[in-house]
Amino acid sequence: MKKTVFVFSALIVSLLILFQLSKYAYAANDISVEIVISSIAIVFFVIGLYINRKATQNQKHLPVPINFKKIEQLGISKREYEVLVQISKGLSNKEIADALFVSESTIKTHVSNLLLKLDAKRRTQAIQKAKDLQILAI
Amino acid sequence: MKKTVFVFSALIVSLLILFQLSKYAYAANDISVEIVISSIAIVFFVIGLYINRKATQNQKHLPVPINFKKIEQLGISKREYEVLVQISKGLSNKEIADALFVSESTIKTHVSNLLLKLDAKRRTQAIQKAKDLQILAI
DNA sequence: ATTGTTTTGGTACTTTAGTATGAGTGTTTC
DNA sequence: GAAACACTCATACTAAAGTACCAAAACAAT
């Protein structure tokens, strides 16, 4: 925050300096108008780049949008998707069963169906494929 | 690509127009120098923002930098890390063994050590933890 | 009300994963 | 050259995952 204030103060000061310089240059007729305008343009272009870069850096992990259409296309049901999410969190079948208040048998059924629909041999492969298909947030 | 060429052409044209306008304004003494400079500054500031936005949009999935220090901190060896990468791709122990030209026993040993070092109960949990620690590229 | 789908759950089974333990080989380091 | 470590591999075991098959209850849609 202090850094931001400092940067903006510096910007304002440099803008004022540019004003004075351009006036002086014009009065003295030393520098052509093209050079003055070009330098100003370049300076503020770079400032625009810099500011935007700082802003996008803070965004960082913009959550990947989940492809709901793909989920539907694959025929993955609501409950199956819930199980898939729990799998990706690293839970065991028993833990998922407890979290969703059903039996482990039920989870096994869901997992088997998921593996079929995702064309995966293992749950780890299912995680990988699901992320590739963007049906799981990374 | 065509779009980029078009945008830059438009930029150059607008720059030339600004030159002429500023000269004319100066000659006619209509507009104060502050307004001319400010408008140029604003225009190029916005252009800087726009260009950078377009550039960062194309990056999109900027690969998350791997935290090598963390790998060292956890005491994960080179070979163990290779196994971890294969696990995250969804391979079985046998498949990893074939990929790395060693026996399945060796992979099991590596996996066991990995689970200890990552404080995970299952390989799926290891994947999750490793990604949280930014040891694995997402 | 019947039909189709989802969700649930069970049994029995095979396969894979993971643990525990020991041990041989090679490399590095002091 | 001994100690420490990484890598390898094996056996024997337990635990978890996954398959196959079946079936009942819940539910929405026609």
Coordinates of C-alpha atoms (C1' of nucleotides) in Angstrom, one line a residue:
Chain A
M1 CA 0.0 0.0 0.0
K2 CA 2.8 2.4 0.9
K3 CA 4.5 1.3 -2.3
T4 CA 1.4 2.2 -4.4
V5 CA 1.2 5.7 -2.8
F6 CA 4.9 6.2 -3.6
V7 CA 4.6 5.1 -7.2
F8 CA 1.6 7.4 -7.8
S9 CA 3.3 10.4 -6.1
A10 CA 6.3 9.8 -8.4
L11 CA 4.0 9.7 -11.4
I12 CA 2.4 13.0 -10.6
V13 CA 5.7 14.6 -10.0
S14 CA 7.1 13.4 -13.3
L15 CA 4.0 14.6 -15.1
L16 CA 4.5 18.1 -13.7
I17 CA 8.1 18.0 -14.6
L18 CA 7.2 17.0 -18.2
F19 CA 4.8 20.0 -18.3
Q20 CA 7.5 22.4 -17.3
L21 CA 10.1 20.8 -19.6
S22 CA 7.8 20.9 -22.6
K23 CA 7.0 24.6 -21.9
Y24 CA 10.6 25.5 -21.6
A25 CA 11.6 23.5 -24.6
Y26 CA 9.0 25.2 -26.6
A27 CA 9.9 28.7 -25.4
A28 CA 13.6 28.0 -26.2
N29 CA 12.7 26.2 -29.4
D30 CA 15.3 23.6 -28.7
I31 CA 13.4 20.5 -29.2
S32 CA 10.9 19.6 -31.8
V33 CA 7.3 19.0 -30.9
E34 CA 7.5 15.5 -32.2
I35 CA 10.2 14.5 -29.7
V36 CA 8.3 16.0 -26.8
I37 CA 5.1 14.2 -27.7
S38 CA 6.8 11.0 -28.5
S39 CA 8.6 10.9 -25.2
I40 CA 5.4 11.6 -23.3
A41 CA 3.6 8.9 -25.2
I42 CA 6.4 6.4 -24.5
V43 CA 6.5 7.2 -20.8
F44 CA 2.8 6.8 -20.3
F45 CA 2.6 3.7 -22.5
V46 CA 5.2 2.1 -20.2
I47 CA 3.4 3.3 -17.1
G48 CA 0.2 1.7 -18.5
L49 CA 2.0 -1.6 -19.1
Y50 CA 3.5 -1.5 -15.6
I51 CA 0.3 -0.7 -13.8
N52 CA -1.6 -3.4 -15.6
R53 CA 1.1 -5.9 -14.9
K54 CA 0.9 -5.2 -11.2
A55 CA -2.9 -5.5 -11.2
T56 CA -2.9 -8.9 -13.0
Q57 CA -0.2 -10.2 -10.7
N58 CA -2.6 -9.8 -7.8
Q59 CA -5.2 -11.9 -9.5
K60 CA -2.9 -14.8 -9.6
H61 CA -5.0 -17.9 -9.4
L62 CA -8.0 -17.0 -11.4
P63 CA -10.2 -20.0 -10.8
V64 CA -10.7 -22.1 -13.9
P65 CA -14.3 -22.0 -15.0
I66 CA -15.9 -25.5 -14.7
N67 CA -17.2 -26.9 -18.0
F68 CA -20.7 -27.9 -17.0
K69 CA -21.6 -28.8 -20.6
K70 CA -18.8 -31.4 -20.6
I71 CA -20.2 -32.9 -17.4
E72 CA -23.5 -33.3 -19.0
Q73 CA -22.0 -34.7 -22.2
L74 CA -20.2 -37.4 -20.3
G75 CA -23.4 -38.3 -18.5
I76 CA -22.0 -37.7 -15.1
S77 CA -24.8 -37.4 -12.5
K78 CA -25.0 -34.9 -9.7
R79 CA -24.1 -37.4 -7.1
E80 CA -21.3 -38.9 -9.1
Y81 CA -19.8 -35.4 -9.6
E82 CA -19.9 -34.9 -5.8
V83 CA -17.9 -38.1 -5.4
L84 CA -15.5 -36.9 -8.1
V85 CA -14.8 -33.7 -6.2
Q86 CA -14.1 -35.7 -3.0
I87 CA -11.8 -38.0 -4.8
S88 CA -9.8 -35.0 -6.1
K89 CA -9.4 -33.8 -2.5
G90 CA -7.6 -37.1 -1.8
L91 CA -10.3 -38.8 0.3
S92 CA -10.7 -42.6 0.6
N93 CA -14.0 -44.3 -0.3
K94 CA -14.8 -44.7 3.4
E95 CA -14.1 -41.0 4.1
I96 CA -16.3 -40.0 1.1
A97 CA -19.0 -42.3 2.4
D98 CA -18.9 -40.6 5.8
A99 CA -18.9 -37.1 4.3
L100 CA -21.9 -37.8 2.1
F101 CA -23.7 -39.9 4.7
V102 CA -24.0 -43.1 2.6
S103 CA -22.4 -46.5 2.7
E104 CA -19.0 -47.3 1.2
S105 CA -20.7 -49.7 -1.2
T106 CA -22.6 -46.8 -2.7
I107 CA -19.4 -44.8 -3.2
K108 CA -17.8 -47.8 -4.9
T109 CA -20.7 -48.0 -7.3
H110 CA -20.4 -44.2 -8.0
V111 CA -16.6 -44.5 -8.5
S112 CA -16.9 -47.4 -10.9
N113 CA -19.4 -45.5 -12.9
L114 CA -17.2 -42.4 -12.9
L115 CA -14.2 -44.4 -14.1
L116 CA -16.3 -45.8 -17.0
K117 CA -17.6 -42.3 -18.0
L118 CA -14.2 -40.7 -17.7
D119 CA -12.5 -43.7 -19.5
A120 CA -10.0 -44.0 -16.6
K121 CA -8.5 -47.1 -15.0
R122 CA -7.8 -45.6 -11.6
R123 CA -9.0 -42.7 -9.5
T124 CA -5.7 -40.9 -10.0
Q125 CA -6.2 -41.0 -13.7
A126 CA -9.8 -39.8 -13.3
I127 CA -8.5 -36.8 -11.4
Q128 CA -6.1 -36.1 -14.2
K129 CA -8.6 -36.5 -17.0
A130 CA -11.2 -34.4 -15.1
K131 CA -8.8 -31.6 -14.8
D132 CA -7.9 -31.8 -18.5
L133 CA -11.6 -31.6 -19.3
Q134 CA -11.9 -28.7 -17.0
I135 CA -14.7 -30.3 -15.0
L136 CA -12.7 -29.9 -11.8
A137 CA -11.3 -26.6 -10.4
I138 CA -7.6 -26.6 -10.2
Chain B
M1 CA -2.3 -11.8 -36.5
K2 CA -4.3 -9.6 -38.9
K3 CA -6.0 -8.0 -35.9
T4 CA -2.6 -7.1 -34.4
V5 CA -1.5 -5.5 -37.6
F6 CA -4.7 -3.5 -37.8
V7 CA -4.4 -2.3 -34.2
F8 CA -0.8 -1.2 -34.6
S9 CA -1.6 0.6 -37.9
A10 CA -4.4 2.4 -36.1
L11 CA -2.0 3.4 -33.4
I12 CA 0.5 4.8 -35.8
V13 CA -2.2 6.8 -37.6
S14 CA -3.6 8.2 -34.4
L15 CA -0.1 9.2 -33.3
L16 CA 0.4 11.1 -36.5
I17 CA -3.0 12.8 -36.1
L18 CA -2.1 13.8 -32.5
F19 CA 1.1 15.4 -33.9
Q20 CA -0.8 17.4 -36.4
L21 CA -3.5 18.4 -33.9
S22 CA -1.0 19.5 -31.3
K23 CA 0.9 21.6 -33.9
Y24 CA -2.3 23.2 -35.1
A25 CA -3.6 23.8 -31.6
Y26 CA -0.3 25.5 -30.8
A27 CA -0.3 27.6 -33.8
A28 CA -3.9 28.7 -33.3
N29 CA -3.2 29.1 -29.5
D30 CA -6.6 27.5 -28.8
I31 CA -5.7 24.9 -26.4
S32 CA -3.4 25.1 -23.5
V33 CA -0.2 22.9 -23.5
E34 CA -1.4 21.1 -20.4
I35 CA -4.5 19.8 -22.1
V36 CA -2.6 18.5 -25.1
I37 CA 0.0 16.7 -23.0
S38 CA -2.6 15.3 -20.6
S39 CA -4.7 13.9 -23.4
I40 CA -1.7 12.3 -25.1
A41 CA -0.6 10.9 -21.7
I42 CA -4.1 9.5 -21.1
V43 CA -4.4 8.0 -24.6
F44 CA -1.1 6.2 -24.4
F45 CA -1.7 5.1 -20.8
V46 CA -4.9 3.4 -21.9
I47 CA -3.1 1.9 -24.9
G48 CA -0.5 0.5 -22.6
L49 CA -3.2 -1.1 -20.4
Y50 CA -4.9 -2.6 -23.5
I51 CA -1.8 -4.0 -25.0
N52 CA -0.6 -5.6 -21.8
R53 CA -4.1 -7.1 -21.2
K54 CA -4.1 -8.7 -24.6
A55 CA -0.6 -10.1 -24.0
T56 CA -1.5 -11.6 -20.6
Q57 CA -4.7 -13.1 -21.9
N58 CA -2.8 -15.2 -24.3
Q59 CA -0.5 -16.5 -21.5
K60 CA -3.6 -17.8 -19.7
H61 CA -2.2 -20.9 -18.1
L62 CA 1.1 -19.5 -17.0
P63 CA 2.7 -22.6 -15.5
V64 CA 2.9 -22.4 -11.8
P65 CA 6.6 -22.1 -10.8
I66 CA 7.7 -25.2 -8.9
N67 CA 8.9 -24.6 -5.4
F68 CA 12.2 -26.5 -5.4
K69 CA 13.1 -25.2 -2.0
K70 CA 10.0 -27.0 -0.6
I71 CA 11.0 -30.2 -2.3
E72 CA 14.4 -30.0 -0.6
Q73 CA 12.9 -29.0 2.8
L74 CA 10.7 -32.1 2.7
G75 CA 13.7 -34.3 2.0
I76 CA 12.2 -35.6 -1.3
S77 CA 14.9 -37.2 -3.4
K78 CA 15.3 -36.9 -7.2
R79 CA 14.0 -40.3 -7.9
E80 CA 11.1 -39.9 -5.4
Y81 CA 10.1 -36.7 -7.2
E82 CA 10.1 -38.5 -10.5
V83 CA 7.7 -41.0 -9.1
L84 CA 5.5 -38.3 -7.7
V85 CA 5.2 -36.7 -11.1
Q86 CA 4.2 -40.1 -12.6
I87 CA 1.6 -40.6 -9.8
S88 CA 0.1 -37.2 -10.6
K89 CA -0.3 -38.3 -14.2
G90 CA -2.5 -41.1 -13.0
L91 CA -0.2 -44.0 -13.6
S92 CA -0.2 -47.3 -11.5
N93 CA 2.8 -48.5 -9.7
K94 CA 3.4 -51.1 -12.4
E95 CA 3.2 -48.5 -15.2
I96 CA 5.6 -46.2 -13.3
A97 CA 8.0 -49.1 -12.9
D98 CA 7.9 -49.7 -16.6
A99 CA 8.3 -46.0 -17.4
L100 CA 11.4 -45.7 -15.1
F101 CA 12.9 -49.1 -16.0
V102 CA 12.8 -50.4 -12.4
S103 CA 10.8 -53.0 -10.6
E104 CA 7.4 -52.5 -9.0
S105 CA 8.9 -53.1 -5.6
T106 CA 11.2 -50.2 -6.0
I107 CA 8.2 -47.9 -6.9
K108 CA 6.3 -49.1 -3.9
T109 CA 9.3 -48.2 -1.7
H110 CA 9.5 -44.7 -3.3
V111 CA 5.7 -44.2 -2.9
S112 CA 5.8 -45.2 0.8
N113 CA 8.6 -42.8 1.4
L114 CA 6.8 -40.1 -0.5
L115 CA 3.6 -40.6 1.5
L116 CA 5.6 -40.3 4.7
K117 CA 7.4 -37.1 3.6
L118 CA 4.2 -35.5 2.3
D119 CA 2.2 -36.7 5.4
A120 CA -0.4 -38.3 3.2
K121 CA -2.3 -41.5 3.6
R122 CA -3.0 -42.2 -0.1
R123 CA -1.5 -41.2 -3.4
T124 CA -4.5 -39.1 -4.2
Q125 CA -3.9 -37.1 -1.0
A126 CA -0.2 -36.9 -2.0
I127 CA -1.2 -35.3 -5.3
Q128 CA -3.5 -32.8 -3.5
K129 CA -0.8 -31.8 -1.0
A130 CA 1.9 -31.6 -3.5
K131 CA -0.1 -29.2 -5.6
D132 CA -0.9 -27.1 -2.5
L133 CA 2.8 -26.9 -1.8
Q134 CA 3.4 -26.0 -5.4
I135 CA 5.7 -28.9 -5.9
L136 CA 3.8 -30.1 -8.9
A137 CA 2.8 -28.0 -11.9
I138 CA -0.9 -27.7 -12.2
Chain C
dA1 C1' -49.8 -45.1 -13.5
dT2 C1' -45.9 -46.6 -16.0
dT3 C1' -41.2 -45.8 -17.7
dG4 C1' -36.5 -44.3 -17.2
dT5 C1' -33.0 -42.6 -14.4
dT6 C1' -30.7 -41.8 -10.1
dT7 C1' -29.4 -43.2 -5.8
dT8 C1' -28.8 -46.4 -2.8
dG9 C1' -26.8 -50.8 -1.0
dG10 C1' -25.4 -55.6 -0.9
dT11 C1' -22.2 -60.0 -1.8
dA12 C1' -18.3 -62.0 -3.8
dC13 C1' -14.4 -61.5 -6.0
dT14 C1' -9.8 -59.7 -8.2
dT15 C1' -6.5 -56.2 -8.5
dT16 C1' -3.9 -52.6 -6.8
dA17 C1' -2.0 -49.9 -3.1
dG18 C1' 0.5 -49.5 0.8
dT19 C1' 3.4 -51.3 5.1
dA20 C1' 7.1 -53.6 7.4
dT21 C1' 11.4 -55.4 7.2
dG22 C1' 15.7 -56.6 5.4
dA23 C1' 19.4 -56.2 2.4
dG24 C1' 22.8 -55.4 -1.6
dT25 C1' 25.0 -51.6 -4.4
dG26 C1' 26.9 -47.3 -5.4
dT27 C1' 28.1 -42.3 -4.2
dT28 C1' 29.4 -38.8 -1.4
dT29 C1' 31.5 -36.8 2.6
dC30 C1' 34.3 -36.2 6.5
Chain D
dG1 C1' 37.7 -46.2 5.1
dA2 C1' 33.6 -45.6 7.7
dA3 C1' 29.3 -43.3 8.0
dA4 C1' 25.4 -41.4 5.7
dC5 C1' 22.5 -41.5 2.0
dA6 C1' 20.1 -42.8 -2.3
dC7 C1' 18.5 -46.3 -5.1
dT8 C1' 17.5 -50.8 -5.9
dC9 C1' 14.8 -55.2 -5.0
dA10 C1' 12.6 -58.9 -2.4
dT11 C1' 9.1 -61.3 0.7
dA12 C1' 5.0 -61.3 3.2
dC13 C1' 1.5 -59.1 4.7
dT14 C1' -2.8 -55.9 5.4
dA15 C1' -5.7 -52.5 3.5
dA16 C1' -8.0 -50.2 0.0
dA17 C1' -9.7 -49.9 -4.6
dG18 C1' -12.1 -51.6 -8.2
dT19 C1' -15.4 -55.1 -10.9
dA20 C1' -19.5 -57.8 -11.7
dC21 C1' -23.9 -58.5 -10.7
dC22 C1' -28.0 -57.8 -8.6
dA23 C1' -31.9 -55.3 -6.6
dA24 C1' -34.8 -52.1 -4.1
dA25 C1' -36.3 -47.3 -3.2
dA26 C1' -36.8 -42.5 -4.7
dC27 C1' -37.7 -39.4 -8.3
dA28 C1' -39.0 -37.0 -12.5
dA29 C1' -41.3 -37.0 -16.7
dT30 C1' -44.8 -38.7 -20.1

